[in-house]
Coordinates of C-alpha atoms and ligand atoms in Angstrom, one line a residue:
M1 CA 55.2 -76.5 -57.6
S2 CA 52.1 -77.9 -56.7
L3 CA 52.8 -81.5 -56.2
M4 CA 55.4 -82.9 -53.8
T5 CA 57.0 -86.3 -54.0
G6 CA 56.9 -88.5 -51.0
E7 CA 60.5 -88.1 -50.6
Q8 CA 60.2 -84.2 -50.9
Y9 CA 57.5 -84.3 -48.3
V10 CA 60.1 -86.4 -45.9
E11 CA 62.7 -83.7 -46.6
S12 CA 60.6 -80.8 -45.9
I13 CA 59.4 -82.2 -42.4
R14 CA 63.2 -83.0 -41.8
K15 CA 64.0 -79.3 -42.2
M16 CA 61.6 -78.3 -39.8
N17 CA 62.2 -77.6 -36.1
I18 CA 59.3 -79.2 -34.5
N19 CA 59.3 -79.3 -30.8
I20 CA 58.4 -82.9 -29.8
Y21 CA 58.3 -84.7 -26.4
L22 CA 58.1 -88.4 -26.0
F23 CA 58.7 -90.2 -22.7
G24 CA 59.8 -87.0 -21.0
E25 CA 62.7 -86.5 -23.5
K26 CA 62.8 -84.3 -26.5
V27 CA 62.8 -86.0 -29.7
E28 CA 65.6 -85.2 -32.4
S29 CA 63.4 -85.6 -35.3
A30 CA 60.1 -86.9 -36.2
V31 CA 61.6 -88.1 -39.3
T32 CA 64.0 -90.8 -37.8
H33 CA 62.5 -91.6 -34.5
P34 CA 61.2 -95.4 -34.6
I35 CA 57.6 -94.6 -32.8
L36 CA 57.2 -91.5 -35.0
R37 CA 58.5 -92.6 -38.6
P38 CA 55.4 -94.9 -39.1
S39 CA 53.2 -92.1 -38.8
L40 CA 55.2 -90.0 -41.3
N41 CA 55.2 -93.2 -43.6
S42 CA 51.4 -93.1 -43.7
V43 CA 51.3 -89.2 -44.6
K44 CA 54.2 -90.0 -47.2
A45 CA 51.8 -92.5 -48.9
T46 CA 49.3 -89.5 -49.5
Y47 CA 52.2 -87.9 -51.7
D48 CA 53.6 -91.4 -53.2
L49 CA 50.0 -92.3 -54.4
A50 CA 49.4 -89.0 -56.0
S51 CA 52.4 -89.4 -58.4
M52 CA 51.0 -93.0 -59.7
P53 CA 49.0 -92.7 -62.9
E54 CA 46.6 -95.5 -61.8
F55 CA 45.4 -93.3 -58.9
E56 CA 45.9 -89.8 -60.5
D57 CA 42.0 -89.4 -60.7
L58 CA 41.4 -90.1 -57.1
M59 CA 44.5 -88.6 -55.6
T60 CA 44.5 -85.3 -57.7
T61 CA 42.2 -82.6 -58.9
T62 CA 42.0 -79.3 -60.2
S63 CA 42.0 -76.2 -57.4
M64 CA 39.0 -73.9 -57.6
I65 CA 40.9 -71.4 -56.4
T66 CA 44.1 -71.4 -59.0
G67 CA 43.1 -73.8 -61.8
N68 CA 46.0 -75.5 -61.1
K69 CA 46.5 -79.2 -60.7
I70 CA 46.6 -80.3 -56.7
N71 CA 46.6 -83.1 -54.3
R72 CA 43.1 -84.1 -53.3
F73 CA 44.2 -83.8 -49.8
T74 CA 44.3 -79.9 -50.2
N75 CA 40.9 -79.5 -52.2
I76 CA 38.1 -77.3 -51.5
H77 CA 35.4 -79.5 -52.9
K78 CA 33.9 -78.3 -56.1
S79 CA 31.0 -81.0 -56.7
T80 CA 29.5 -84.0 -55.1
D81 CA 31.8 -85.8 -57.5
D82 CA 34.7 -84.4 -55.3
L83 CA 32.9 -85.3 -52.3
I84 CA 32.5 -88.9 -53.4
K85 CA 36.1 -89.3 -54.9
K86 CA 37.3 -88.1 -51.3
V87 CA 35.7 -90.9 -49.7
K88 CA 37.2 -93.4 -52.4
M89 CA 40.7 -91.7 -52.0
Q90 CA 40.3 -92.4 -48.1
R91 CA 39.3 -96.0 -48.4
L92 CA 42.4 -96.6 -50.7
L93 CA 44.7 -95.0 -48.1
G94 CA 43.3 -97.2 -45.5
Q95 CA 43.7 -100.3 -47.6
K96 CA 47.2 -99.2 -48.4
T97 CA 48.4 -98.1 -44.9
A98 CA 46.3 -99.9 -42.5
S99 CA 46.7 -97.3 -40.4
C100 CA 45.4 -93.6 -39.9
F101 CA 47.0 -91.5 -42.6
Q102 CA 46.1 -88.1 -41.0
R103 CA 46.0 -85.8 -43.9
C104 CA 42.2 -85.6 -43.8
V105 CA 41.8 -83.4 -40.8
G106 CA 43.3 -80.5 -42.4
M107 CA 41.4 -81.3 -45.5
D108 CA 38.2 -81.1 -43.4
A109 CA 39.1 -78.2 -41.6
F110 CA 39.8 -76.3 -45.1
N111 CA 36.4 -76.9 -46.2
A112 CA 34.8 -75.9 -43.1
V113 CA 36.6 -72.7 -42.7
F114 CA 36.4 -71.8 -46.4
S115 CA 32.5 -71.7 -46.3
T116 CA 32.2 -70.1 -42.7
T117 CA 34.5 -67.2 -43.2
Y118 CA 32.4 -66.5 -46.3
E119 CA 29.4 -66.4 -44.3
I120 CA 31.1 -64.3 -41.7
D121 CA 32.4 -61.6 -44.1
E122 CA 28.9 -61.7 -45.5
K123 CA 27.5 -60.3 -42.2
Y124 CA 30.3 -58.2 -40.7
Q125 CA 32.1 -57.0 -44.0
T126 CA 35.3 -58.7 -42.6
S127 CA 38.2 -60.0 -44.8
Y128 CA 38.5 -63.5 -43.2
H129 CA 37.6 -65.4 -46.5
K130 CA 40.1 -63.5 -48.6
R131 CA 42.9 -64.2 -46.1
F132 CA 41.8 -68.0 -45.9
K133 CA 42.0 -68.1 -49.6
D134 CA 45.4 -66.7 -49.7
F135 CA 46.4 -69.4 -47.0
M136 CA 45.1 -72.0 -49.2
V137 CA 46.8 -71.1 -52.2
H138 CA 49.9 -71.4 -50.2
V139 CA 48.9 -74.9 -49.0
Q140 CA 47.8 -76.0 -52.4
E141 CA 50.9 -74.5 -54.4
N142 CA 53.2 -76.3 -51.7
D143 CA 51.4 -79.5 -51.3
L144 CA 51.4 -78.9 -47.5
T145 CA 50.2 -81.2 -44.8
V146 CA 48.0 -79.4 -42.4
D147 CA 46.9 -80.6 -39.1
G148 CA 43.2 -79.5 -38.1
A149 CA 43.1 -78.7 -34.4
M150 CA 39.7 -78.6 -33.0
T151 CA 39.6 -80.2 -29.3
D152 CA 40.2 -78.2 -26.2
P153 CA 40.9 -80.0 -23.0
K154 CA 37.7 -78.5 -21.6
G155 CA 38.2 -78.9 -18.1
D156 CA 34.8 -78.8 -16.0
R157 CA 32.6 -79.8 -18.7
S158 CA 29.5 -78.2 -17.2
L159 CA 31.2 -74.9 -17.4
A160 CA 31.4 -72.5 -20.6
P161 CA 35.1 -71.6 -21.6
H162 CA 35.2 -68.2 -19.8
A163 CA 33.6 -69.6 -16.8
Q164 CA 36.6 -72.5 -16.2
I165 CA 38.6 -71.9 -13.2
D166 CA 41.8 -72.1 -15.3
K167 CA 40.9 -69.9 -18.0
D168 CA 43.5 -71.4 -20.5
L169 CA 41.6 -74.8 -20.6
Y170 CA 40.1 -73.6 -23.7
L171 CA 42.4 -72.0 -26.4
R172 CA 42.0 -68.1 -25.9
V173 CA 43.4 -64.8 -27.0
V174 CA 45.6 -63.4 -24.3
E175 CA 47.1 -60.7 -25.9
R176 CA 46.2 -58.1 -28.6
R177 CA 49.1 -56.4 -30.8
E178 CA 48.8 -54.1 -34.1
D179 CA 50.0 -56.8 -36.2
G180 CA 48.3 -59.8 -34.4
V181 CA 47.3 -61.6 -31.5
V182 CA 48.8 -63.9 -28.8
V183 CA 47.2 -67.3 -28.2
R184 CA 47.4 -69.7 -25.1
G185 CA 46.0 -73.1 -24.6
A186 CA 46.2 -76.5 -25.8
K187 CA 44.6 -79.0 -28.3
V188 CA 44.2 -82.5 -27.0
H189 CA 45.0 -85.9 -29.2
Q190 CA 46.2 -84.0 -32.3
T191 CA 46.6 -86.6 -35.0
G192 CA 49.4 -86.1 -37.4
I193 CA 50.8 -82.9 -36.0
C194 CA 54.3 -84.4 -35.3
N195 CA 54.6 -84.4 -39.0
S196 CA 52.5 -81.7 -40.4
H197 CA 53.7 -78.4 -41.8
E198 CA 51.0 -76.1 -40.4
V199 CA 48.2 -76.3 -38.0
L200 CA 44.7 -75.0 -38.6
V201 CA 43.1 -74.2 -35.3
M202 CA 39.4 -73.9 -34.8
P203 CA 37.2 -73.5 -31.6
T204 CA 35.9 -76.7 -30.0
I205 CA 32.3 -75.8 -29.2
A206 CA 29.5 -73.3 -30.0
M207 CA 30.0 -70.1 -27.9
G208 CA 28.2 -67.5 -26.3
P209 CA 28.9 -63.4 -26.0
D210 CA 31.0 -64.1 -23.0
D211 CA 33.4 -66.3 -24.8
K212 CA 34.7 -63.7 -27.4
A213 CA 38.4 -64.4 -26.6
Y214 CA 37.8 -68.0 -27.4
A215 CA 36.2 -67.5 -30.7
I216 CA 39.5 -67.8 -32.5
S217 CA 40.4 -69.6 -35.7
F218 CA 44.0 -69.3 -37.1
A219 CA 46.8 -71.0 -39.0
I220 CA 50.3 -71.2 -38.3
P221 CA 53.6 -73.5 -38.7
V222 CA 53.8 -76.4 -36.4
D223 CA 57.4 -75.2 -35.6
A224 CA 56.5 -71.8 -34.6
D225 CA 57.7 -70.5 -31.2
G226 CA 55.5 -71.6 -28.0
I227 CA 54.2 -74.8 -29.6
V228 CA 54.9 -77.9 -27.5
L229 CA 53.9 -81.2 -28.9
I230 CA 53.9 -84.1 -26.2
V231 CA 53.3 -87.6 -27.6
G232 CA 50.5 -89.7 -26.7
R233 CA 51.2 -93.5 -25.8
Q234 CA 49.7 -96.3 -27.6
S235 CA 49.2 -99.9 -26.9
C236 CA 52.4 -101.9 -27.8
D237 CA 54.1 -98.7 -28.8
T238 CA 57.4 -99.7 -27.6
R239 CA 57.6 -102.9 -29.6
K240 CA 58.7 -100.5 -32.3
L241 CA 61.8 -99.9 -30.1
E242 CA 62.7 -103.7 -30.2
G243 CA 64.1 -103.5 -33.9
S244 CA 61.5 -106.4 -34.8
T245 CA 59.3 -106.3 -37.9
I246 CA 56.8 -109.0 -37.4
D247 CA 55.9 -108.6 -33.7
V248 CA 55.0 -104.6 -34.5
G249 CA 52.1 -106.0 -37.1
N250 CA 52.6 -103.3 -39.4
S251 CA 56.2 -102.5 -39.6
E252 CA 56.0 -99.6 -42.0
F253 CA 52.7 -97.3 -41.4
G254 CA 50.8 -96.1 -38.3
G255 CA 49.7 -92.9 -36.6
V256 CA 50.4 -90.9 -33.8
E257 CA 48.6 -88.2 -31.7
A258 CA 50.0 -85.5 -29.5
L259 CA 49.0 -83.3 -26.7
T260 CA 49.6 -79.7 -28.6
V261 CA 50.4 -76.8 -26.1
F262 CA 50.2 -73.2 -27.2
D263 CA 52.4 -71.4 -24.8
D264 CA 51.9 -67.8 -25.9
V265 CA 52.0 -68.2 -29.5
F266 CA 52.1 -65.1 -31.7
V267 CA 49.6 -65.1 -34.8
P268 CA 49.9 -62.4 -37.6
N269 CA 46.7 -60.9 -38.8
E270 CA 46.9 -62.3 -42.0
R271 CA 46.7 -65.7 -40.6
I272 CA 43.6 -65.2 -38.6
F273 CA 40.1 -66.3 -39.8
L274 CA 37.8 -65.9 -36.9
D275 CA 38.1 -63.3 -34.3
G276 CA 35.5 -62.9 -31.5
E277 CA 32.5 -63.6 -33.9
T278 CA 31.3 -65.9 -31.2
E279 CA 27.8 -67.0 -33.2
F280 CA 30.1 -68.4 -35.9
A281 CA 31.8 -70.9 -33.8
G282 CA 29.0 -73.4 -33.8
M283 CA 29.0 -73.3 -37.5
M284 CA 32.5 -74.1 -38.0
V285 CA 32.3 -77.0 -35.6
E286 CA 29.4 -78.4 -37.0
R287 CA 30.9 -78.3 -40.5
F288 CA 34.2 -79.4 -39.5
A289 CA 32.7 -82.5 -37.5
G290 CA 30.4 -83.2 -40.5
Y291 CA 33.2 -83.4 -43.1
H292 CA 35.2 -85.7 -40.6
R293 CA 32.3 -87.9 -40.1
Q294 CA 32.0 -88.4 -43.7
S295 CA 35.8 -89.2 -43.8
Y296 CA 35.5 -92.1 -41.5
G297 CA 33.0 -93.8 -44.2
G298 CA 36.1 -94.1 -46.2
C299 CA 39.2 -94.4 -44.2
K300 CA 37.9 -96.9 -41.6
V301 CA 36.4 -99.0 -44.4
G302 CA 39.7 -99.3 -46.0
V303 CA 41.3 -100.4 -42.7
G304 CA 38.3 -102.8 -42.3
D305 CA 39.2 -104.3 -45.8
V306 CA 42.8 -105.2 -44.5
L307 CA 41.3 -106.6 -41.3
I308 CA 38.9 -109.1 -43.2
G309 CA 41.7 -109.9 -45.6
A310 CA 43.8 -110.6 -42.7
T311 CA 40.9 -112.7 -40.9
A312 CA 40.2 -114.5 -43.8
L313 CA 43.8 -115.7 -44.4
A314 CA 44.0 -116.7 -40.6
T315 CA 41.3 -119.0 -41.2
E316 CA 42.9 -120.3 -44.2
Y317 CA 46.1 -120.9 -42.6
S318 CA 44.6 -123.1 -40.2
K319 CA 42.2 -124.9 -42.9
V320 CA 38.9 -123.9 -41.4
E321 CA 37.8 -121.5 -44.1
K322 CA 35.2 -124.0 -45.4
A323 CA 33.2 -124.3 -42.2
S324 CA 29.7 -122.6 -42.8
H325 CA 30.1 -120.4 -39.7
V326 CA 33.4 -119.2 -40.6
K327 CA 32.0 -118.1 -44.1
D328 CA 29.0 -116.6 -42.6
K329 CA 31.3 -114.5 -40.1
L330 CA 33.2 -113.4 -42.9
I331 CA 30.1 -112.2 -44.8
E332 CA 28.9 -110.3 -41.9
M333 CA 32.3 -108.5 -41.7
V334 CA 31.8 -107.6 -45.1
H335 CA 28.3 -106.7 -44.9
L336 CA 29.0 -104.3 -41.6
N337 CA 32.2 -102.7 -43.5
E338 CA 30.1 -101.8 -46.8
T339 CA 27.2 -100.5 -44.8
L340 CA 29.8 -97.9 -43.4
Y341 CA 31.1 -97.1 -46.8
S342 CA 27.4 -96.8 -48.1
S343 CA 26.5 -93.8 -45.6
G344 CA 29.9 -92.4 -46.6
I345 CA 29.1 -92.4 -50.4
A346 CA 25.5 -91.4 -49.7
C347 CA 26.2 -88.2 -47.5
S348 CA 28.6 -87.2 -50.3
A349 CA 26.3 -87.8 -53.2
E350 CA 23.5 -85.9 -51.3
G351 CA 26.0 -82.9 -50.7
Y352 CA 25.1 -79.3 -51.7
K353 CA 26.6 -75.9 -52.7
T354 CA 27.3 -73.5 -49.9
S355 CA 27.1 -69.7 -50.4
S356 CA 30.9 -69.7 -50.6
G357 CA 30.8 -71.9 -53.8
N358 CA 32.3 -75.1 -52.1
Y359 CA 30.1 -78.3 -51.3
L360 CA 29.3 -79.5 -48.0
I361 CA 27.9 -83.1 -47.2
D362 CA 24.5 -84.0 -46.2
L363 CA 24.8 -83.5 -42.5
M364 CA 22.1 -86.0 -41.4
L365 CA 23.6 -88.8 -43.3
A366 CA 27.2 -88.0 -42.4
N367 CA 26.1 -88.2 -38.8
V368 CA 24.4 -91.5 -39.4
C369 CA 27.7 -92.8 -40.9
K370 CA 29.8 -92.0 -37.9
Q371 CA 27.2 -93.1 -35.6
N372 CA 27.4 -96.7 -37.1
V373 CA 31.3 -96.3 -37.3
T374 CA 31.0 -96.1 -33.3
R375 CA 29.6 -99.5 -33.6
F376 CA 30.5 -101.6 -36.5
P377 CA 34.4 -101.7 -36.5
Y378 CA 34.0 -103.1 -32.8
E379 CA 31.8 -105.9 -34.0
I380 CA 34.1 -106.5 -37.0
A381 CA 37.1 -106.5 -34.6
R382 CA 35.2 -109.0 -32.3
L383 CA 34.6 -111.4 -35.3
A384 CA 38.2 -111.0 -36.2
E385 CA 39.4 -112.3 -32.9
D386 CA 36.8 -115.1 -32.8
L387 CA 38.1 -116.4 -36.1
A388 CA 41.8 -115.7 -35.6
G389 CA 41.9 -117.6 -32.4
G390 CA 43.7 -117.2 -29.0
L391 CA 47.0 -117.5 -30.7
M392 CA 46.8 -114.1 -31.8
V393 CA 47.5 -113.0 -28.0
T394 CA 49.6 -116.0 -26.9
A395 CA 52.0 -116.4 -29.7
P396 CA 56.0 -116.4 -28.7
S397 CA 57.9 -113.3 -29.9
E398 CA 59.6 -113.3 -33.2
K399 CA 62.8 -113.4 -31.1
D400 CA 61.8 -117.0 -29.7
L401 CA 60.8 -118.0 -33.4
N402 CA 64.4 -117.2 -34.5
S403 CA 66.0 -118.5 -31.2
P404 CA 68.8 -121.2 -31.9
V405 CA 67.4 -122.9 -28.7
V406 CA 63.7 -122.8 -28.6
G407 CA 63.0 -121.8 -32.2
K408 CA 62.7 -125.4 -33.3
Y409 CA 59.8 -125.9 -30.8
V410 CA 58.1 -122.9 -32.0
Q411 CA 58.2 -123.9 -35.5
K412 CA 57.3 -127.6 -34.8
Y413 CA 54.4 -126.9 -32.6
L414 CA 52.9 -123.9 -34.0
V415 CA 53.1 -125.0 -37.5
G416 CA 50.1 -124.1 -39.9
A417 CA 48.1 -126.5 -41.9
D418 CA 49.9 -128.0 -45.0
S419 CA 53.5 -127.4 -43.1
L420 CA 52.8 -123.6 -43.5
P421 CA 55.9 -122.0 -41.7
F422 CA 54.7 -120.5 -38.5
E423 CA 56.4 -117.2 -39.7
K424 CA 53.6 -116.5 -42.3
K425 CA 50.8 -117.5 -39.7
L426 CA 52.5 -115.1 -37.1
K427 CA 52.7 -112.2 -39.6
I428 CA 49.0 -112.5 -40.2
L429 CA 48.0 -112.8 -36.5
R430 CA 50.3 -109.9 -35.5
L431 CA 48.6 -107.7 -38.1
I432 CA 45.1 -108.6 -36.5
E433 CA 46.6 -108.1 -33.2
N434 CA 48.0 -104.6 -34.1
L435 CA 44.7 -103.6 -35.8
T436 CA 42.5 -104.8 -32.9
L437 CA 44.6 -104.2 -29.8
G438 CA 47.9 -102.7 -30.7
T439 CA 49.0 -99.3 -31.9
A440 CA 46.6 -99.1 -35.1
A441 CA 43.7 -100.1 -32.7
V442 CA 44.1 -96.3 -31.8
G443 CA 42.9 -95.6 -35.0
Y444 CA 40.7 -98.2 -35.8
R445 CA 38.7 -99.0 -32.6
T446 CA 38.9 -96.2 -30.1
E447 CA 38.9 -93.5 -32.6
S448 CA 35.8 -95.1 -34.2
M449 CA 34.3 -94.3 -30.9
H450 CA 35.7 -90.8 -30.3
G451 CA 37.3 -89.4 -33.2
A452 CA 35.3 -86.8 -35.1
G453 CA 33.1 -86.6 -32.0
S454 CA 32.0 -89.2 -29.5
P455 CA 28.5 -90.9 -30.3
Q456 CA 26.3 -88.6 -28.0
A457 CA 27.6 -85.7 -30.4
Q458 CA 26.1 -87.4 -33.4
R459 CA 22.8 -88.2 -31.7
I460 CA 22.4 -84.5 -31.1
M461 CA 22.8 -83.7 -34.6
I462 CA 20.5 -86.6 -35.7
A463 CA 17.9 -85.0 -33.4
R464 CA 18.4 -81.7 -34.7
Q465 CA 18.3 -82.8 -38.6
S466 CA 15.4 -85.2 -38.1
N467 CA 12.7 -82.9 -38.9
M468 CA 10.3 -84.6 -36.7
A469 CA 7.4 -82.2 -37.5
H470 CA 7.3 -83.3 -41.1
K471 CA 7.2 -87.2 -40.0
K472 CA 4.4 -86.3 -37.6
A473 CA 2.6 -84.3 -40.6
I474 CA 2.8 -87.4 -43.0
A475 CA 1.7 -89.7 -40.3
K476 CA -1.3 -87.7 -39.5
A477 CA -2.2 -87.3 -43.4
I478 CA -2.2 -91.3 -43.9
A479 CA -4.2 -91.7 -40.8
K480 CA -6.6 -88.9 -41.8
I481 CA -6.1 -86.9 -38.6
E482 CA -7.2 -83.2 -38.7
D483 CA -6.5 -80.7 -36.3
Ligands
SF4_1 FE1 42.0 -89.5 -42.1 FE2 40.5 -91.4 -40.6 FE3 42.9 -90.7 -39.7 FE4 40.6 -89.0 -39.4 S1 41.0 -90.8 -38.5 S2 42.5 -88.3 -40.3 S3 39.5 -89.5 -41.5 S4 42.7 -91.5 -41.6
FE2 FE1 40.4 -88.9 -36.9

């Protein structure tokens, strides 16, 4: 079996024994909990769409390892065409879910670890790459969802991992056994981990020789002994417990993050892909971050499409859509959104083959893409709020709308243009609210800022890739300056 259906995916997560805590209590199942279920539904969409003939070309591809048909979310990129299709697939999923669909983190980690393990083996004659390929066959043949885990808590950020007062503030090896290692530490804001089959752990920063115990990469099932997930709160999350559908804004889809604790977790040797080769930690981080910065040129654009569409509808429902400033603001939103897409596509088209055989994006353009993502969705959201109007945040609840006592007033005074029922208008306003201020704002706004690295991380990479010496040389040539 190399492709699962959405239903098979849900059942496979239901069978797992994942240790999840929410509001201080253990969650029975990520499949049934109303706060967690939308997150599962978003990942389910990555399976559902793969079985639809109209999306087959984007959603599936051929494995370069086995030659079998696989879901593109488990792909090791074979060409620049694969990289471009990845971005298009992410835009499609953003449009279908209006949320973070989570499965990209694993895909980006696969490709970073694939090429890095090859280069470690070249230098040290280790067998990490063979192990990793075996792991990838397992992932592809079983169509698994894998959480890519990078971000450590970091404690005092002026200190290296080994110099922290609490040595566990970066995930590390605490015990060595003949058949594997025991790890302790945590990874913060882990997107999608509550409904993933496996977790692929990587180091979070470049490391020096004293950080050997921290230079560790491995994969294990999310329900392995010692893993504890503590779900992060999102703005308006408890609306999902009210049983309403309109007030949540997006009743079907969502994304959820969790603080993921590794409380002395055993990792067998065959699942270890980096162990002490500190000089390769930076390469793994840089490549993973590069791929995930490319990803944002797809997913955020797809979600942006939904937000722009919702905003356009809100203007129509109030009959202001013909005003020239309204038209112009919608054009600006589209312009910003397509600019993000342009750099997502550009860094893919300019990708290149690594020595392992897979394709890496152009790192400069991927970092430019993400740097723009730290800004443009905020402006798109600002324009959406401008055009939606204040009712987006002052509208009565769905229960008031349906109340036998006050419902008639809500209907009468908040009616749309041309006697449009308020219910329709409320649905669109709640969707805009969800994307700009509610649960989906985690994925669309703040994640645009900090996901795949905060803005300054991209500026460091842009500086590194900028080749200023070349720019100065060409300026001197034009100005006829000879040294
Ligand atoms: Fe995928 Fe975007 Fe979510 Fe990252 S933020 S996992 S790229 S949907
Ligand atoms: Fe992300």
